[in-house]
PDB file of C-alpha atoms and ligand atoms in Angstrom:
ATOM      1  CA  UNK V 124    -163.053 -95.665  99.153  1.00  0.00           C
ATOM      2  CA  UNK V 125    -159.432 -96.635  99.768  1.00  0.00           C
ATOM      3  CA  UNK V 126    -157.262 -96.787  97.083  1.00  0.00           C
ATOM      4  CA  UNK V 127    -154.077 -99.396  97.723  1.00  0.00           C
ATOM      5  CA  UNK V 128    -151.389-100.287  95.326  1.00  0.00           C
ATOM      6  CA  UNK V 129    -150.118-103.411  94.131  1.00  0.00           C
ATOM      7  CA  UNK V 130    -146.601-101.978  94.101  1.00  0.00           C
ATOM      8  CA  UNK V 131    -143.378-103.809  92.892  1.00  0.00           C
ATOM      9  CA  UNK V 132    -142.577-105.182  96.087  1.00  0.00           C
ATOM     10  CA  UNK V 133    -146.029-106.677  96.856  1.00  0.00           C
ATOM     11  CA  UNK V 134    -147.085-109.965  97.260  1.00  0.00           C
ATOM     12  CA  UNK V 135    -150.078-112.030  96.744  1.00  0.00           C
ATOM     13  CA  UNK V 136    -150.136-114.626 100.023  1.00  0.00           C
ATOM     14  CA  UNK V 137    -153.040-117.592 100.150  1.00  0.00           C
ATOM     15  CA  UNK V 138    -153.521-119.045 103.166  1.00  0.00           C
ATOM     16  CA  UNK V 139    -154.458-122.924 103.568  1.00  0.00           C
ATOM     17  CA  UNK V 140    -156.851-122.805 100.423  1.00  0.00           C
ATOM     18  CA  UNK V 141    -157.038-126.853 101.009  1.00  0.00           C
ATOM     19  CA  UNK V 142    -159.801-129.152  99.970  1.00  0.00           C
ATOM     20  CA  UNK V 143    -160.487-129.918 103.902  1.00  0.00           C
ATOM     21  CA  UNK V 144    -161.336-126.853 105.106  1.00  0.00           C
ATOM     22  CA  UNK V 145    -164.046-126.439 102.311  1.00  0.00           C
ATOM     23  CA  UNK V 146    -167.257-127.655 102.802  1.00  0.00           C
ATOM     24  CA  UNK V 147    -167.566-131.645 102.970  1.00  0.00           C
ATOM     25  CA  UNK V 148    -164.003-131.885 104.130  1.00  0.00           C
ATOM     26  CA  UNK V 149    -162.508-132.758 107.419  1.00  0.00           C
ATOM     27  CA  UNK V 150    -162.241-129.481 109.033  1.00  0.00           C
ATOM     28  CA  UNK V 151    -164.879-127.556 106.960  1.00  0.00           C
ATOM     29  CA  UNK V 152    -164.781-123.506 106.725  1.00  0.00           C
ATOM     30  CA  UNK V 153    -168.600-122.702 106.730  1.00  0.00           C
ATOM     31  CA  UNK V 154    -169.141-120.673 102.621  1.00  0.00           C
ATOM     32  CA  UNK V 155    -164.756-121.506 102.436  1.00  0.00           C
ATOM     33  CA  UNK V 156    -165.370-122.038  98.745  1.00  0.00           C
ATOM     34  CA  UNK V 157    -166.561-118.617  98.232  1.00  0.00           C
ATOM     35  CA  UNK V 158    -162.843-117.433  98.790  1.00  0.00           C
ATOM     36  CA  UNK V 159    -161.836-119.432  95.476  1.00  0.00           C
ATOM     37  CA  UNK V 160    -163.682-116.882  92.723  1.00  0.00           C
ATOM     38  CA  UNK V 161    -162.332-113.747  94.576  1.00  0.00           C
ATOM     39  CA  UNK V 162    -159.100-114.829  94.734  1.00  0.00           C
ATOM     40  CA  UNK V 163    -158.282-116.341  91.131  1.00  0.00           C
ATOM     41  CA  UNK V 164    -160.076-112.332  90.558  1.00  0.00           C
ATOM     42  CA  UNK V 165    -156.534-111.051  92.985  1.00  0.00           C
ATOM     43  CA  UNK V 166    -154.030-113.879  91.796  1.00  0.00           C
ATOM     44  CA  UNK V 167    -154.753-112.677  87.858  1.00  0.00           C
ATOM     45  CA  UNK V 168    -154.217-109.063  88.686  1.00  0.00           C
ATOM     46  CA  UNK V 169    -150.712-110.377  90.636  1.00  0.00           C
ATOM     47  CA  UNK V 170    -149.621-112.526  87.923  1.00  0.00           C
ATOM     48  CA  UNK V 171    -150.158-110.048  85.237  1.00  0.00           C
ATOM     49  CA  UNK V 172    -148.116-107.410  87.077  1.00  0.00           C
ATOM     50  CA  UNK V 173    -145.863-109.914  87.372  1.00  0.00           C
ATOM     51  CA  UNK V 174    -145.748-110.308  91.364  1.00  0.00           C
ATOM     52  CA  UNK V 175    -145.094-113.138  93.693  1.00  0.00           C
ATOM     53  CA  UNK V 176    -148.459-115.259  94.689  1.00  0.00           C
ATOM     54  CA  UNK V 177    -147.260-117.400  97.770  1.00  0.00           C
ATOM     55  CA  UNK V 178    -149.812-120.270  98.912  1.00  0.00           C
ATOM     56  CA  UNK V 179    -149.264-121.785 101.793  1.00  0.00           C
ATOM     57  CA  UNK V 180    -150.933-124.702 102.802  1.00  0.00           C
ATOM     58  CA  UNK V 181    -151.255-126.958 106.349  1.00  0.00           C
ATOM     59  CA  UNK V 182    -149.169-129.923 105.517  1.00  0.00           C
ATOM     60  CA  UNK V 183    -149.636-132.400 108.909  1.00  0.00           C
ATOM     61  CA  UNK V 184    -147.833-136.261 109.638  1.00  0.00           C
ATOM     62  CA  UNK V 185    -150.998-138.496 110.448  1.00  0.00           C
ATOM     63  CA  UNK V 186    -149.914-137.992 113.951  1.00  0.00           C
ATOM     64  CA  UNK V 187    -149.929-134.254 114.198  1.00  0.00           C
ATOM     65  CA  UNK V 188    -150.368-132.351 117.755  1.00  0.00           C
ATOM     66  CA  UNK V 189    -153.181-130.587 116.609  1.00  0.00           C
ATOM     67  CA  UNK V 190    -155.417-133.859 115.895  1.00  0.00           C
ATOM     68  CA  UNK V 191    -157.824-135.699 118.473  1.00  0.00           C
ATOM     69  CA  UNK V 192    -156.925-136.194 121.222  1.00  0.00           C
ATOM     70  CA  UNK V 193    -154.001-134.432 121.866  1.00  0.00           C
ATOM     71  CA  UNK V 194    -155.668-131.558 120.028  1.00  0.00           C
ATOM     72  CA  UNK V 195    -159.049-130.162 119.448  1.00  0.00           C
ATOM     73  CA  UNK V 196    -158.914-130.805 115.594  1.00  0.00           C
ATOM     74  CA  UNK V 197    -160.049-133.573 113.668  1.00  0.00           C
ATOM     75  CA  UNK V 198    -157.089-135.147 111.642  1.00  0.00           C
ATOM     76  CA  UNK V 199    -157.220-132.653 108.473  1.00  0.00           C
ATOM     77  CA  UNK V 200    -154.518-131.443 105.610  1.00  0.00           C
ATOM     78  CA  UNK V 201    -152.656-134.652 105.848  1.00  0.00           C
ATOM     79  CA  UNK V 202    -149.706-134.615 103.764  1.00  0.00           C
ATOM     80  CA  UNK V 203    -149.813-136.071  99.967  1.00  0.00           C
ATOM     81  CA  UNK V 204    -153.496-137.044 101.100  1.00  0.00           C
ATOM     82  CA  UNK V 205    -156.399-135.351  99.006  1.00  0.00           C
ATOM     83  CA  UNK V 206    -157.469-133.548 101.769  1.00  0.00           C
ATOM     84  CA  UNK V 207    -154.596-131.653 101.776  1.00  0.00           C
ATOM     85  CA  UNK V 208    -154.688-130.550  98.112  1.00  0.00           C
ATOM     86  CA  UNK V 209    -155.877-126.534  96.891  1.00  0.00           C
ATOM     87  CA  UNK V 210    -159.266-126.099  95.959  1.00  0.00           C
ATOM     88  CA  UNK V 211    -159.361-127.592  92.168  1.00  0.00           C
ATOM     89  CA  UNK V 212    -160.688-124.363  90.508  1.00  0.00           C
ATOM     90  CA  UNK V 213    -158.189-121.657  92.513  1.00  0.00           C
ATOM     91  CA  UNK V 214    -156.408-121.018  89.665  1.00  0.00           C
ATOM     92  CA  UNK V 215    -152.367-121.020  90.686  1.00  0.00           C
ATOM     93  CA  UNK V 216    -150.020-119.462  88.205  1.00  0.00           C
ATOM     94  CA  UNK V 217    -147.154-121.171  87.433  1.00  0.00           C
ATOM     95  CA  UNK V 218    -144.076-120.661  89.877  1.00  0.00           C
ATOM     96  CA  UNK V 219    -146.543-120.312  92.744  1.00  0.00           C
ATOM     97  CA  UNK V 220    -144.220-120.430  96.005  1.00  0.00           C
ATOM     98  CA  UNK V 221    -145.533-122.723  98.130  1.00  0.00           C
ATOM     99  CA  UNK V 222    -144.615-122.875 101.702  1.00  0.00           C
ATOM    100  CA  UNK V 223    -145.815-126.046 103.816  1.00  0.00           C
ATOM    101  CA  UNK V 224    -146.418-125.473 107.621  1.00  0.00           C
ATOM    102  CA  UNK V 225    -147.362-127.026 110.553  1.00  0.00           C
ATOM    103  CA  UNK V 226    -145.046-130.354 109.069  1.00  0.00           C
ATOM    104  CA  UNK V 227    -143.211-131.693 112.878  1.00  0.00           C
ATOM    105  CA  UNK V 228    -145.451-134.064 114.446  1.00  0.00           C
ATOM    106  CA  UNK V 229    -145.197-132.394 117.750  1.00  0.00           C
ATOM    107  CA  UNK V 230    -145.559-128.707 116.591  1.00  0.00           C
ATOM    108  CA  UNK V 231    -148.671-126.519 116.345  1.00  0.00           C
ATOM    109  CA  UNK V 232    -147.991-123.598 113.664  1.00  0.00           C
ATOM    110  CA  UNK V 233    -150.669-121.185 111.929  1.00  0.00           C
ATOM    111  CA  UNK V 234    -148.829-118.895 110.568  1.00  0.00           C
ATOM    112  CA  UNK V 235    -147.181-119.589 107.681  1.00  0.00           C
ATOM    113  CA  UNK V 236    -143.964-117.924 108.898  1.00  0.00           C
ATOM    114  CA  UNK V 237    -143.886-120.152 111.465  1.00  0.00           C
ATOM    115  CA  UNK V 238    -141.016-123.088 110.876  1.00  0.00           C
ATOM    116  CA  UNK V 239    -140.974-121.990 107.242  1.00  0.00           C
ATOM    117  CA  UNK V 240    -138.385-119.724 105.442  1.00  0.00           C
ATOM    118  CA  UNK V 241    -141.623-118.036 103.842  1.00  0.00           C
ATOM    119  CA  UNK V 242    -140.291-114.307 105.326  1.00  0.00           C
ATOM    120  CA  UNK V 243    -136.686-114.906 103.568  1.00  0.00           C
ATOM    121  CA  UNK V 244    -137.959-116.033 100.841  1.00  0.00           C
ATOM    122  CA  UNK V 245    -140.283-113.087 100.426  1.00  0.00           C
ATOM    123  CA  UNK V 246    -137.117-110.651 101.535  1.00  0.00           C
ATOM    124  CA  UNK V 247    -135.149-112.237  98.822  1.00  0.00           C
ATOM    125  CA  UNK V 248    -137.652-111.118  96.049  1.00  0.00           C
ATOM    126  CA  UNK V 249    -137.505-107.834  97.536  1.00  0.00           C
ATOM    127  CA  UNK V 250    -141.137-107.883  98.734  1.00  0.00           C
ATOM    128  CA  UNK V 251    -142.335-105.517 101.532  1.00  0.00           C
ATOM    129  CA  UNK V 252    -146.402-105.967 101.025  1.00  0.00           C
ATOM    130  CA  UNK V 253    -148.372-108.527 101.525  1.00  0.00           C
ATOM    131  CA  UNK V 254    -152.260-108.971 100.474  1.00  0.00           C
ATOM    132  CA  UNK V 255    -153.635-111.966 102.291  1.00  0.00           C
ATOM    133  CA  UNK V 256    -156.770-113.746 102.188  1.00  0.00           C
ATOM    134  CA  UNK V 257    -157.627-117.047 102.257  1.00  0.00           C
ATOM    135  CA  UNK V 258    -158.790-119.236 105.441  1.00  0.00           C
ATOM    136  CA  UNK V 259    -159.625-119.589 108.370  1.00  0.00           C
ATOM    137  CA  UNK V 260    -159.591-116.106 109.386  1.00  0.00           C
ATOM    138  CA  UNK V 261    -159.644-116.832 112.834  1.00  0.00           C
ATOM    139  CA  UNK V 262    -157.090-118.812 112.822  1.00  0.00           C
ATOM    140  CA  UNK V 263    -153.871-119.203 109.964  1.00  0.00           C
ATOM    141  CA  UNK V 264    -154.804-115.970 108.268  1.00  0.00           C
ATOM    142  CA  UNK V 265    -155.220-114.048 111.841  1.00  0.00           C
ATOM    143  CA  UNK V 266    -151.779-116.001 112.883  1.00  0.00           C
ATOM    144  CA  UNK V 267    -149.752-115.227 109.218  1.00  0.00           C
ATOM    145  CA  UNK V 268    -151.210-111.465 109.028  1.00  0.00           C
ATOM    146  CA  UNK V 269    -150.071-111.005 112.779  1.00  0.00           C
ATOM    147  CA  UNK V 270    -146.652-112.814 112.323  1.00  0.00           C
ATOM    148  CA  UNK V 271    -146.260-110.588 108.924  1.00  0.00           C
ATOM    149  CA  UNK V 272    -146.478-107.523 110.681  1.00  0.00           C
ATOM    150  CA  UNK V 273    -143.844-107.999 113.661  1.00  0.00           C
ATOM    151  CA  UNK V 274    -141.435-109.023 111.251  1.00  0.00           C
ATOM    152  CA  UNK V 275    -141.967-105.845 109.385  1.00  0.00           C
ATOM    153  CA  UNK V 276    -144.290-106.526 106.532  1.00  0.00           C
ATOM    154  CA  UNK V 277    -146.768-103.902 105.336  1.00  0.00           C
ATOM    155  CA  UNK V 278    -150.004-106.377 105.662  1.00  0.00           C
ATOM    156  CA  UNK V 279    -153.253-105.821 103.432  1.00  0.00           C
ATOM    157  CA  UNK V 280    -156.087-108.338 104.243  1.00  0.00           C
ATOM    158  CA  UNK V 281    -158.374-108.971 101.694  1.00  0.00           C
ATOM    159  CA  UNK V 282    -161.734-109.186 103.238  1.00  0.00           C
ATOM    160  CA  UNK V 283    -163.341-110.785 100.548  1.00  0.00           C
ATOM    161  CA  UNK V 284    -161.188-112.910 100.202  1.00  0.00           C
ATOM    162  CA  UNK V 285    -161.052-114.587 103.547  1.00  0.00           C
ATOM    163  CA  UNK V 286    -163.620-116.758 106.336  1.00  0.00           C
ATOM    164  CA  UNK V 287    -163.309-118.044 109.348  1.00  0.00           C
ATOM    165  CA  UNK V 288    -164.592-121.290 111.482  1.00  0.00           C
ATOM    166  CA  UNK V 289    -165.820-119.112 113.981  1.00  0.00           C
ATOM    167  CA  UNK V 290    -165.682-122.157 116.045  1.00  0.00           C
ATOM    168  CA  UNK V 291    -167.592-119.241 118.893  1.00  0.00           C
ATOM    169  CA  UNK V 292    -169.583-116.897 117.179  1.00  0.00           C
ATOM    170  CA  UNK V 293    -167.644-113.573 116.246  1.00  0.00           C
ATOM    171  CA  UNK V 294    -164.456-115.090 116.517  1.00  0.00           C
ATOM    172  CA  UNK V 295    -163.755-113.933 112.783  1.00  0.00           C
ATOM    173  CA  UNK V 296    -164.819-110.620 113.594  1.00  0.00           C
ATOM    174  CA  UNK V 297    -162.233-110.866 116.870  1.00  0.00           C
ATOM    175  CA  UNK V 298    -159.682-111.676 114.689  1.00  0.00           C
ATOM    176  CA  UNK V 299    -160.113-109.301 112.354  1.00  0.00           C
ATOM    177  CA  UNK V 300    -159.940-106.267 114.628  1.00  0.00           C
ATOM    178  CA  UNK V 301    -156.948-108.279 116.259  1.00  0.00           C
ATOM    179  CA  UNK V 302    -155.700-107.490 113.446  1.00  0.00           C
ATOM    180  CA  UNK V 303    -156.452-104.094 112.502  1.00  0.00           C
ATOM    181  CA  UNK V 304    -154.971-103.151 116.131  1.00  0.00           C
ATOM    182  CA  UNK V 305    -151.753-104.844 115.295  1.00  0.00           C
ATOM    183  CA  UNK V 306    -151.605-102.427 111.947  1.00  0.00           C
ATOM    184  CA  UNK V 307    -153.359-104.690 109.382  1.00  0.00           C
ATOM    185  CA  UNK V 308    -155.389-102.388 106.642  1.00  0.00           C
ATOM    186  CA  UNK V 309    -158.542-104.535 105.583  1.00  0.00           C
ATOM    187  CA  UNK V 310    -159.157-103.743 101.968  1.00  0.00           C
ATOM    188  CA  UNK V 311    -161.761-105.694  98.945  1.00  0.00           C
ATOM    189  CA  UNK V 312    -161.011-105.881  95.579  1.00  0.00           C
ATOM    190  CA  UNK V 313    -162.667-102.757  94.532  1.00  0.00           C
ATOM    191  CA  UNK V 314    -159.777-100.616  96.198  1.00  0.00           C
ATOM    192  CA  UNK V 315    -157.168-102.428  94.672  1.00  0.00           C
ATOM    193  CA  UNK V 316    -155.093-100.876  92.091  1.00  0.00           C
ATOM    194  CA  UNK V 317    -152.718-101.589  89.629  1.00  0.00           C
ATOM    195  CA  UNK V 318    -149.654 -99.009  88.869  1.00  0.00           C
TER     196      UNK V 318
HETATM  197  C1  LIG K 563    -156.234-124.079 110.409  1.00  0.00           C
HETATM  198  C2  LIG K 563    -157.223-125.123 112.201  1.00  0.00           C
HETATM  199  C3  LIG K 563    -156.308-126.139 112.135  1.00  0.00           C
HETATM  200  C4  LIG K 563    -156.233-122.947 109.432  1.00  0.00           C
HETATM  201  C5  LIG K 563    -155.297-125.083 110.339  1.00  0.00           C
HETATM  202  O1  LIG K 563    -155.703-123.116 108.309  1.00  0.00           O
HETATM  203  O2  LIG K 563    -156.773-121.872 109.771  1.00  0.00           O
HETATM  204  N1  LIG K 563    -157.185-124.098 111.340  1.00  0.00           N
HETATM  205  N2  LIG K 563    -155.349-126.096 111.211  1.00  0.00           N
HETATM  206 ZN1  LIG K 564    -154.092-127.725 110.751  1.00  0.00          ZN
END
Protein backbone atom coordinates (compact mmCIF):
# COMPACT_ATOMS: atom_id res chain seq x y z
CA UNK A 1 0.00 0.00 0.00
CA UNK A 2 0.75 3.67 -0.63
CA UNK A 3 2.17 5.55 1.90
CA UNK A 4 1.30 9.61 1.59
CA UNK A 5 2.27 12.30 3.95
CA UNK A 6 0.42 14.85 5.65
CA UNK A 7 3.31 17.27 5.19
CA UNK A 8 3.49 20.92 6.54
CA UNK A 9 2.06 22.40 3.63
CA UNK A 10 -1.00 20.10 3.36
CA UNK A 11 -4.40 20.74 3.66
CA UNK A 12 -7.49 19.06 4.74
CA UNK A 13 -10.39 20.37 2.03
CA UNK A 14 -14.34 19.22 2.65
CA UNK A 15 -16.41 19.61 0.00
CA UNK A 16 -20.26 20.63 0.40
CA UNK A 17 -20.67 18.34 3.60
CA UNK A 18 -24.35 20.12 3.82
CA UNK A 19 -27.43 18.73 5.44
CA UNK A 20 -29.18 18.64 1.78
CA UNK A 21 -27.18 16.50 0.06
CA UNK A 22 -27.55 13.80 2.88
CA UNK A 23 -30.21 11.57 2.82
CA UNK A 24 -33.82 13.19 3.44
CA UNK A 25 -32.57 16.49 2.14
CA UNK A 26 -33.27 18.35 -1.00
CA UNK A 27 -30.64 17.10 -3.23
CA UNK A 28 -29.82 13.78 -1.42
CA UNK A 29 -26.25 11.95 -1.97
CA UNK A 30 -27.35 8.20 -1.90
CA UNK A 31 -25.05 6.60 1.76
CA UNK A 32 -23.67 10.85 1.85
CA UNK A 33 -23.69 10.42 5.60
CA UNK A 34 -21.21 7.73 5.52
CA UNK A 35 -18.55 10.46 4.52
CA UNK A 36 -19.14 12.16 8.10
CA UNK A 37 -17.27 9.22 10.41
CA UNK A 38 -14.31 9.00 7.91
CA UNK A 39 -13.75 12.37 7.78
CA UNK A 40 -13.95 13.66 11.55
CA UNK A 41 -11.24 10.16 11.45
CA UNK A 42 -8.95 12.77 8.61
CA UNK A 43 -9.97 16.26 10.17
CA UNK A 44 -8.50 14.90 13.84
CA UNK A 45 -5.30 13.70 12.31
CA UNK A 46 -5.16 17.48 10.44
CA UNK A 47 -5.96 19.35 13.45
CA UNK A 48 -3.56 17.60 15.64
CA UNK A 49 -0.69 18.22 13.21
CA UNK A 50 -1.84 21.40 13.27
CA UNK A 51 -2.91 21.85 9.42
CA UNK A 52 -5.49 23.85 7.65
CA UNK A 53 -9.10 21.93 7.28
CA UNK A 54 -10.98 24.12 4.60
CA UNK A 55 -14.88 23.28 4.18
CA UNK A 56 -16.49 24.59 1.62
CA UNK A 57 -19.98 24.54 1.29
CA UNK A 58 -22.77 25.47 -1.73
CA UNK A 59 -24.17 28.67 -0.47
CA UNK A 60 -27.19 29.57 -3.29
CA UNK A 61 -29.81 33.01 -3.37
CA UNK A 62 -33.38 31.31 -3.55
CA UNK A 63 -33.13 32.17 -7.14
CA UNK A 64 -29.97 30.40 -8.10
CA UNK A 65 -29.24 29.25 -11.92
CA UNK A 66 -28.82 25.90 -10.97
CA UNK A 67 -32.55 25.45 -9.51
CA UNK A 68 -35.77 24.30 -11.54
CA UNK A 69 -36.31 25.44 -14.20
CA UNK A 70 -33.55 27.20 -15.34
CA UNK A 71 -31.50 24.30 -13.99
CA UNK A 72 -31.78 20.64 -13.49
CA UNK A 73 -31.51 20.91 -9.60
CA UNK A 74 -34.04 21.15 -7.11
CA UNK A 75 -33.60 24.42 -5.00
CA UNK A 76 -30.90 23.00 -2.37
CA UNK A 77 -28.02 24.69 0.04
CA UNK A 78 -29.95 27.85 0.32
CA UNK A 79 -28.12 30.35 2.18
CA UNK A 80 -28.67 30.79 6.18
CA UNK A 81 -31.47 28.06 5.48
CA UNK A 82 -30.97 24.62 7.37
CA UNK A 83 -30.46 22.93 4.39
CA UNK A 84 -27.48 24.57 3.84
CA UNK A 85 -25.85 23.82 7.23
CA UNK A 86 -22.72 20.82 7.72
CA UNK A 87 -23.76 17.60 8.75
CA UNK A 88 -24.34 18.07 12.76
CA UNK A 89 -21.86 15.31 13.84
CA UNK A 90 -18.75 16.31 11.21
CA UNK A 91 -16.80 17.46 13.77
CA UNK A 92 -15.10 21.06 12.54
CA UNK A 93 -12.17 22.29 14.53
CA UNK A 94 -12.14 25.59 15.44
CA UNK A 95 -10.73 28.15 12.77
CA UNK A 96 -12.16 25.93 10.04
CA UNK A 97 -11.81 28.16 6.73
CA UNK A 98 -14.82 28.18 5.17
CA UNK A 99 -15.22 29.20 1.64
CA UNK A 100 -18.93 29.73 0.25
CA UNK A 101 -19.47 29.08 -3.55
CA UNK A 102 -21.82 29.10 -6.07
CA UNK A 103 -23.30 32.65 -4.11
CA UNK A 104 -24.34 35.05 -7.69
CA UNK A 105 -27.74 34.26 -8.64
CA UNK A 106 -26.84 33.83 -12.21
CA UNK A 107 -23.61 31.72 -11.77
CA UNK A 108 -23.15 27.93 -11.76
CA UNK A 109 -19.79 27.04 -9.74
CA UNK A 110 -18.63 23.48 -8.34
CA UNK A 111 -15.53 23.96 -7.56
CA UNK A 112 -14.78 25.62 -4.69
CA UNK A 113 -12.07 27.72 -6.39
CA UNK A 114 -14.46 28.94 -8.49
CA UNK A 115 -15.51 32.83 -7.51
CA UNK A 116 -13.83 32.21 -4.17
CA UNK A 117 -10.31 33.34 -2.99
CA UNK A 118 -10.07 29.63 -1.56
CA UNK A 119 -6.53 29.10 -3.81
CA UNK A 120 -5.00 32.48 -2.18
CA UNK A 121 -6.03 31.79 0.78
CA UNK A 122 -4.51 28.33 0.76
CA UNK A 123 -1.14 30.01 -0.98
CA UNK A 124 -1.05 32.39 1.86
CA UNK A 125 -0.72 29.54 4.51
CA UNK A 126 1.88 28.18 2.42
CA UNK A 127 -0.10 25.05 1.47
CA UNK A 128 0.82 22.99 -1.66
CA UNK A 129 -1.39 19.60 -0.83
CA UNK A 130 -4.61 19.10 -0.72
CA UNK A 131 -6.62 15.84 0.63
CA UNK A 132 -10.20 16.12 -0.50
CA UNK A 133 -13.19 14.20 0.13
CA UNK A 134 -16.44 15.01 0.75
CA UNK A 135 -19.50 15.15 -1.88
CA UNK A 136 -20.77 14.70 -4.64
CA UNK A 137 -17.96 13.12 -6.30
CA UNK A 138 -19.29 13.55 -9.54
CA UNK A 139 -19.79 16.74 -9.30
CA UNK A 140 -18.05 19.64 -6.61
CA UNK A 141 -15.37 17.23 -5.51
CA UNK A 142 -14.62 16.09 -9.36
CA UNK A 143 -14.88 20.09 -10.21
CA UNK A 144 -12.54 21.36 -6.89
CA UNK A 145 -9.95 18.29 -7.34
CA UNK A 146 -9.76 19.22 -11.17
CA UNK A 147 -9.62 23.07 -10.57
CA UNK A 148 -6.85 22.23 -7.69
CA UNK A 149 -4.66 20.66 -9.99
CA UNK A 150 -4.42 23.32 -12.97
CA UNK A 151 -3.69 25.83 -10.56
CA UNK A 152 -0.84 23.78 -9.31
CA UNK A 153 -1.96 21.95 -6.25
CA UNK A 154 -0.63 18.48 -5.43
CA UNK A 155 -4.35 16.81 -5.09
CA UNK A 156 -4.96 13.60 -2.82
CA UNK A 157 -8.62 12.33 -2.96
CA UNK A 158 -9.74 10.51 -0.21
CA UNK A 159 -11.81 7.72 -1.48
CA UNK A 160 -13.41 6.95 1.55
CA UNK A 161 -14.16 9.84 2.18
CA UNK A 162 -16.19 10.88 -0.79
CA UNK A 163 -19.82 9.76 -2.95
CA UNK A 164 -21.37 10.76 -5.67
CA UNK A 165 -25.19 11.25 -7.06
CA UNK A 166 -24.38 9.24 -9.86
CA UNK A 167 -27.35 10.89 -11.30
CA UNK A 168 -26.30 7.94 -14.54
CA UNK A 169 -24.88 5.01 -13.20
CA UNK A 170 -20.93 5.11 -13.03
CA UNK A 171 -20.78 8.64 -13.20
CA UNK A 172 -18.72 8.56 -9.80
CA UNK A 173 -16.54 6.09 -11.17
CA UNK A 174 -16.17 8.62 -14.48
CA UNK A 175 -15.24 11.16 -12.34
CA UNK A 176 -12.94 9.56 -10.49
CA UNK A 177 -10.70 8.37 -13.31
CA UNK A 178 -11.34 12.02 -14.69
CA UNK A 179 -9.52 12.63 -12.16
CA UNK A 180 -6.77 10.33 -11.85
CA UNK A 181 -5.97 11.33 -15.67
CA UNK A 182 -5.75 14.93 -14.72
CA UNK A 183 -2.94 13.78 -11.91
CA UNK A 184 -5.21 13.21 -8.86
CA UNK A 185 -3.65 10.22 -6.50
CA UNK A 186 -6.77 8.42 -4.86
CA UNK A 187 -5.67 7.36 -1.44
CA UNK A 188 -7.97 5.87 2.05
CA UNK A 189 -7.12 6.49 5.34
CA UNK A 190 -5.01 3.51 5.87
CA UNK A 191 -2.13 5.11 3.65
CA UNK A 192 -2.16 8.20 5.34
CA UNK A 193 0.66 9.19 7.45
CA UNK A 194 1.65 11.52 9.86
CA UNK A 195 5.46 12.97 9.93
C1 LIG B 1 -23.44 19.89 -5.97
C2 LIG B 1 -25.16 19.58 -7.47
C3 LIG B 1 -25.59 20.86 -7.26
C4 LIG B 1 -22.27 19.31 -5.23
C5 LIG B 1 -23.85 21.18 -5.76
O1 LIG B 1 -21.95 19.82 -4.13
O2 LIG B 1 -21.67 18.34 -5.74
N1 LIG B 1 -24.09 19.10 -6.82
N2 LIG B 1 -24.92 21.65 -6.42
ZN1 LIG C 1 -25.63 23.51 -5.73
Amino acid sequence: MAKVAITRRSALVIVDVQRDFMPGGALPVPSGDEVVPVLNSYIELFDRLGRPVVATRDWHPPNHISFRPRGPWPPHCVRGTEGAEFHPDLRLPEGTIIVSKATEPDREAYSGFEGTDMAEGLRALGVRRLFVGGVATDYCVRATVLDGLRLGFEVFVLTDAVKGVDVEPGNSERALEDMLKAGAVLVELGEVVTP
